[in-house]
């Protein structure tokens, strides 16, 4: 299993950004895929999860209505569309394969992360 994130960068508050996670070694019917983020000095926080097997997506209240997770099965890629970005969304964003939950230990494979910086 391999996951490679891309699409991070610097954006102004209120702006949008789309992250990509290129997956290999598994299908989205085998594993759920989540996006987590980690800001300096803070714990890793789940911001979305998609289970194609269950046909469900999950979001915490902090990003609900602003972030959207989706998959492109043909490209084996997971996307995180982020809109109305806030300064507090600044973090390294990771994608992970496993079982949907907000507990990082339920995910066995992780990407290397991509930095998102939101200027206020």
PDB file of N, CA, C and O in Angstrom, residues 31-68:
ATOM      1  N   UNK A  31     -10.249  -0.799   1.483  1.00  0.00           N
ATOM      2  CA  UNK A  31      -9.934   0.065   2.610  1.00  0.00           C
ATOM      3  C   UNK A  31     -10.669   1.399   2.486  1.00  0.00           C
ATOM      4  O   UNK A  31     -10.859   1.911   1.391  1.00  0.00           O
ATOM      5  N   UNK A  32     -11.034   1.940   3.627  1.00  0.00           N
ATOM      6  CA  UNK A  32     -11.509   3.317   3.671  1.00  0.00           C
ATOM      7  C   UNK A  32     -10.297   4.238   3.596  1.00  0.00           C
ATOM      8  O   UNK A  32      -9.163   3.834   3.921  1.00  0.00           O
ATOM      9  N   UNK A  33     -10.536   5.484   3.194  1.00  0.00           N
ATOM     10  CA  UNK A  33      -9.449   6.448   3.135  1.00  0.00           C
ATOM     11  C   UNK A  33      -9.874   7.714   3.866  1.00  0.00           C
ATOM     12  O   UNK A  33     -10.991   8.198   3.689  1.00  0.00           O
ATOM     13  N   UNK A  34      -8.972   8.216   4.675  1.00  0.00           N
ATOM     14  CA  UNK A  34      -9.250   9.420   5.454  1.00  0.00           C
ATOM     15  C   UNK A  34      -8.188  10.479   5.207  1.00  0.00           C
ATOM     16  O   UNK A  34      -7.078  10.185   4.754  1.00  0.00           O
ATOM     17  N   UNK A  35      -8.554  11.691   5.508  1.00  0.00           N
ATOM     18  CA  UNK A  35      -7.601  12.800   5.580  1.00  0.00           C
ATOM     19  C   UNK A  35      -7.500  13.219   7.047  1.00  0.00           C
ATOM     20  O   UNK A  35      -8.513  13.427   7.716  1.00  0.00           O
ATOM     21  N   UNK A  36      -6.272  13.311   7.511  1.00  0.00           N
ATOM     22  CA  UNK A  36      -5.970  13.838   8.836  1.00  0.00           C
ATOM     23  C   UNK A  36      -5.107  15.079   8.660  1.00  0.00           C
ATOM     24  O   UNK A  36      -4.498  15.289   7.610  1.00  0.00           O
ATOM     25  N   UNK A  37      -5.031  15.865   9.704  1.00  0.00           N
ATOM     26  CA  UNK A  37      -4.121  17.006   9.683  1.00  0.00           C
ATOM     27  C   UNK A  37      -3.452  17.141  11.040  1.00  0.00           C
ATOM     28  O   UNK A  37      -3.984  16.710  12.052  1.00  0.00           O
ATOM     29  N   UNK A  38      -2.282  17.747  11.007  1.00  0.00           N
ATOM     30  CA  UNK A  38      -1.556  17.977  12.250  1.00  0.00           C
ATOM     31  C   UNK A  38      -0.876  19.330  12.197  1.00  0.00           C
ATOM     32  O   UNK A  38      -0.041  19.574  11.316  1.00  0.00           O
ATOM     33  N   UNK A  39      -1.258  20.181  13.120  1.00  0.00           N
ATOM     34  CA  UNK A  39      -0.640  21.496  13.256  1.00  0.00           C
ATOM     35  C   UNK A  39       0.467  21.403  14.299  1.00  0.00           C
ATOM     36  O   UNK A  39       0.445  20.512  15.153  1.00  0.00           O
ATOM     37  N   UNK A  40       1.425  22.315  14.250  1.00  0.00           N
ATOM     38  CA  UNK A  40       2.540  22.291  15.223  1.00  0.00           C
ATOM     39  C   UNK A  40       2.021  22.294  16.667  1.00  0.00           C
ATOM     40  O   UNK A  40       1.173  23.106  17.021  1.00  0.00           O
ATOM     41  N   UNK A  41       2.508  21.356  17.461  1.00  0.00           N
ATOM     42  CA  UNK A  41       2.134  21.295  18.858  1.00  0.00           C
ATOM     43  C   UNK A  41       0.767  20.704  19.139  1.00  0.00           C
ATOM     44  O   UNK A  41       0.323  20.691  20.295  1.00  0.00           O
ATOM     45  N   UNK A  42       0.095  20.225  18.106  1.00  0.00           N
ATOM     46  CA  UNK A  42      -1.244  19.666  18.285  1.00  0.00           C
ATOM     47  C   UNK A  42      -1.284  18.206  17.865  1.00  0.00           C
ATOM     48  O   UNK A  42      -0.426  17.734  17.123  1.00  0.00           O
ATOM     49  N   UNK A  43      -2.295  17.486  18.341  1.00  0.00           N
ATOM     50  CA  UNK A  43      -2.463  16.102  17.957  1.00  0.00           C
ATOM     51  C   UNK A  43      -3.017  16.003  16.532  1.00  0.00           C
ATOM     52  O   UNK A  43      -3.630  16.931  16.021  1.00  0.00           O
ATOM     53  N   UNK A  44      -2.782  14.841  15.945  1.00  0.00           N
ATOM     54  CA  UNK A  44      -3.319  14.583  14.614  1.00  0.00           C
ATOM     55  C   UNK A  44      -4.840  14.510  14.694  1.00  0.00           C
ATOM     56  O   UNK A  44      -5.402  13.845  15.571  1.00  0.00           O
ATOM     57  N   UNK A  45      -5.494  15.216  13.772  1.00  0.00           N
ATOM     58  CA  UNK A  45      -6.951  15.363  13.799  1.00  0.00           C
ATOM     59  C   UNK A  45      -7.543  14.875  12.484  1.00  0.00           C
ATOM     60  O   UNK A  45      -7.098  15.289  11.410  1.00  0.00           O
ATOM     61  N   UNK A  46      -8.565  14.029  12.553  1.00  0.00           N
ATOM     62  CA  UNK A  46      -9.243  13.588  11.350  1.00  0.00           C
ATOM     63  C   UNK A  46     -10.157  14.668  10.816  1.00  0.00           C
ATOM     64  O   UNK A  46     -10.878  15.310  11.588  1.00  0.00           O
ATOM     65  N   UNK A  47     -10.126  14.902   9.490  1.00  0.00           N
ATOM     66  CA  UNK A  47     -10.982  15.916   8.893  1.00  0.00           C
ATOM     67  C   UNK A  47     -11.954  15.359   7.869  1.00  0.00           C
ATOM     68  O   UNK A  47     -12.862  16.064   7.429  1.00  0.00           O
ATOM     69  N   UNK A  48     -11.778  14.125   7.462  1.00  0.00           N
ATOM     70  CA  UNK A  48     -12.749  13.507   6.571  1.00  0.00           C
ATOM     71  C   UNK A  48     -12.401  12.042   6.391  1.00  0.00           C
ATOM     72  O   UNK A  48     -11.241  11.650   6.555  1.00  0.00           O
ATOM     73  N   UNK A  49     -13.402  11.267   6.044  1.00  0.00           N
ATOM     74  CA  UNK A  49     -13.177   9.861   5.737  1.00  0.00           C
ATOM     75  C   UNK A  49     -14.230   9.401   4.750  1.00  0.00           C
ATOM     76  O   UNK A  49     -15.384   9.860   4.822  1.00  0.00           O
ATOM     77  N   UNK A  50     -13.829   8.541   3.840  1.00  0.00           N
ATOM     78  CA  UNK A  50     -14.761   8.011   2.863  1.00  0.00           C
ATOM     79  C   UNK A  50     -14.684   6.491   2.864  1.00  0.00           C
ATOM     80  O   UNK A  50     -13.599   5.911   2.862  1.00  0.00           O
ATOM     81  N   UNK A  51     -15.870   5.874   2.895  1.00  0.00           N
ATOM     82  CA  UNK A  51     -15.967   4.435   2.814  1.00  0.00           C
ATOM     83  C   UNK A  51     -16.795   4.093   1.582  1.00  0.00           C
ATOM     84  O   UNK A  51     -18.014   4.204   1.603  1.00  0.00           O
ATOM     85  N   UNK A  52     -16.106   3.737   0.525  1.00  0.00           N
ATOM     86  CA  UNK A  52     -16.837   3.344  -0.684  1.00  0.00           C
ATOM     87  C   UNK A  52     -17.635   2.072  -0.425  1.00  0.00           C
ATOM     88  O   UNK A  52     -18.729   1.902  -0.970  1.00  0.00           O
ATOM     89  N   UNK A  53     -17.107   1.206   0.437  1.00  0.00           N
ATOM     90  CA  UNK A  53     -17.779  -0.056   0.758  1.00  0.00           C
ATOM     91  C   UNK A  53     -19.140   0.202   1.394  1.00  0.00           C
ATOM     92  O   UNK A  53     -20.125  -0.462   1.078  1.00  0.00           O
ATOM     93  N   UNK A  54     -19.189   1.189   2.294  1.00  0.00           N
ATOM     94  CA  UNK A  54     -20.444   1.518   2.969  1.00  0.00           C
ATOM     95  C   UNK A  54     -21.207   2.619   2.257  1.00  0.00           C
ATOM     96  O   UNK A  54     -22.354   2.900   2.596  1.00  0.00           O
ATOM     97  N   UNK A  55     -20.542   3.291   1.297  1.00  0.00           N
ATOM     98  CA  UNK A  55     -21.200   4.387   0.612  1.00  0.00           C
ATOM     99  C   UNK A  55     -21.415   5.590   1.505  1.00  0.00           C
ATOM    100  O   UNK A  55     -22.430   6.280   1.383  1.00  0.00           O
ATOM    101  N   UNK A  56     -20.447   5.858   2.400  1.00  0.00           N
ATOM    102  CA  UNK A  56     -20.607   6.956   3.354  1.00  0.00           C
ATOM    103  C   UNK A  56     -19.364   7.837   3.401  1.00  0.00           C
ATOM    104  O   UNK A  56     -18.258   7.400   3.128  1.00  0.00           O
ATOM    105  N   UNK A  57     -19.611   9.087   3.769  1.00  0.00           N
ATOM    106  CA  UNK A  57     -18.534  10.021   4.067  1.00  0.00           C
ATOM    107  C   UNK A  57     -18.751  10.588   5.464  1.00  0.00           C
ATOM    108  O   UNK A  57     -19.887  10.656   5.946  1.00  0.00           O
ATOM    109  N   UNK A  58     -17.652  10.982   6.092  1.00  0.00           N
ATOM    110  CA  UNK A  58     -17.707  11.456   7.466  1.00  0.00           C
ATOM    111  C   UNK A  58     -16.875  12.730   7.604  1.00  0.00           C
ATOM    112  O   UNK A  58     -15.793  12.841   7.005  1.00  0.00           O
ATOM    113  N   UNK A  59     -17.383  13.668   8.400  1.00  0.00           N
ATOM    114  CA  UNK A  59     -16.678  14.926   8.658  1.00  0.00           C
ATOM    115  C   UNK A  59     -16.900  15.347  10.105  1.00  0.00           C
ATOM    116  O   UNK A  59     -18.005  15.199  10.625  1.00  0.00           O
ATOM    117  N   UNK A  60     -15.892  15.913  10.733  1.00  0.00           N
ATOM    118  CA  UNK A  60     -16.112  16.503  12.064  1.00  0.00           C
ATOM    119  C   UNK A  60     -16.792  17.865  11.892  1.00  0.00           C
ATOM    120  O   UNK A  60     -16.767  18.449  10.801  1.00  0.00           O
ATOM    121  N   UNK A  61     -17.366  18.363  12.957  1.00  0.00           N
ATOM    122  CA  UNK A  61     -18.071  19.648  12.884  1.00  0.00           C
ATOM    123  C   UNK A  61     -17.163  20.793  12.435  1.00  0.00           C
ATOM    124  O   UNK A  61     -17.621  21.747  11.820  1.00  0.00           O
ATOM    125  N   UNK A  62     -15.873  20.687  12.745  1.00  0.00           N
ATOM    126  CA  UNK A  62     -14.951  21.780  12.439  1.00  0.00           C
ATOM    127  C   UNK A  62     -14.811  22.051  10.942  1.00  0.00           C
ATOM    128  O   UNK A  62     -14.424  23.158  10.544  1.00  0.00           O
ATOM    129  N   UNK A  63     -15.116  21.055  10.098  1.00  0.00           N
ATOM    130  CA  UNK A  63     -14.940  21.243   8.650  1.00  0.00           C
ATOM    131  C   UNK A  63     -16.209  20.955   7.868  1.00  0.00           C
ATOM    132  O   UNK A  63     -16.251  21.164   6.656  1.00  0.00           O
ATOM    133  N   UNK A  64     -17.255  20.488   8.542  1.00  0.00           N
ATOM    134  CA  UNK A  64     -18.486  20.116   7.848  1.00  0.00           C
ATOM    135  C   UNK A  64     -19.042  21.312   7.086  1.00  0.00           C
ATOM    136  O   UNK A  64     -19.136  22.416   7.617  1.00  0.00           O
ATOM    137  N   UNK A  65     -19.384  21.075   5.828  1.00  0.00           N
ATOM    138  CA  UNK A  65     -19.891  22.143   4.977  1.00  0.00           C
ATOM    139  C   UNK A  65     -18.805  22.898   4.233  1.00  0.00           C
ATOM    140  O   UNK A  65     -19.097  23.662   3.311  1.00  0.00           O
ATOM    141  N   UNK A  66     -17.550  22.701   4.627  1.00  0.00           N
ATOM    142  CA  UNK A  66     -16.437  23.382   3.958  1.00  0.00           C
ATOM    143  C   UNK A  66     -15.541  22.406   3.205  1.00  0.00           C
ATOM    144  O   UNK A  66     -14.963  22.757   2.182  1.00  0.00           O
ATOM    145  N   UNK A  67     -15.388  21.202   3.711  1.00  0.00           N
ATOM    146  CA  UNK A  67     -14.509  20.202   3.092  1.00  0.00           C
ATOM    147  C   UNK A  67     -15.365  19.104   2.463  1.00  0.00           C
ATOM    148  O   UNK A  67     -16.407  18.719   3.007  1.00  0.00           O
ATOM    149  N   UNK A  68     -14.890  18.584   1.338  1.00  0.00           N
ATOM    150  CA  UNK A  68     -15.571  17.477   0.666  1.00  0.00           C
ATOM    151  C   UNK A  68     -14.542  16.448   0.235  1.00  0.00           C
ATOM    152  O   UNK A  68     -13.572  16.785  -0.454  1.00  0.00           O
TER     153      UNK A  68
END
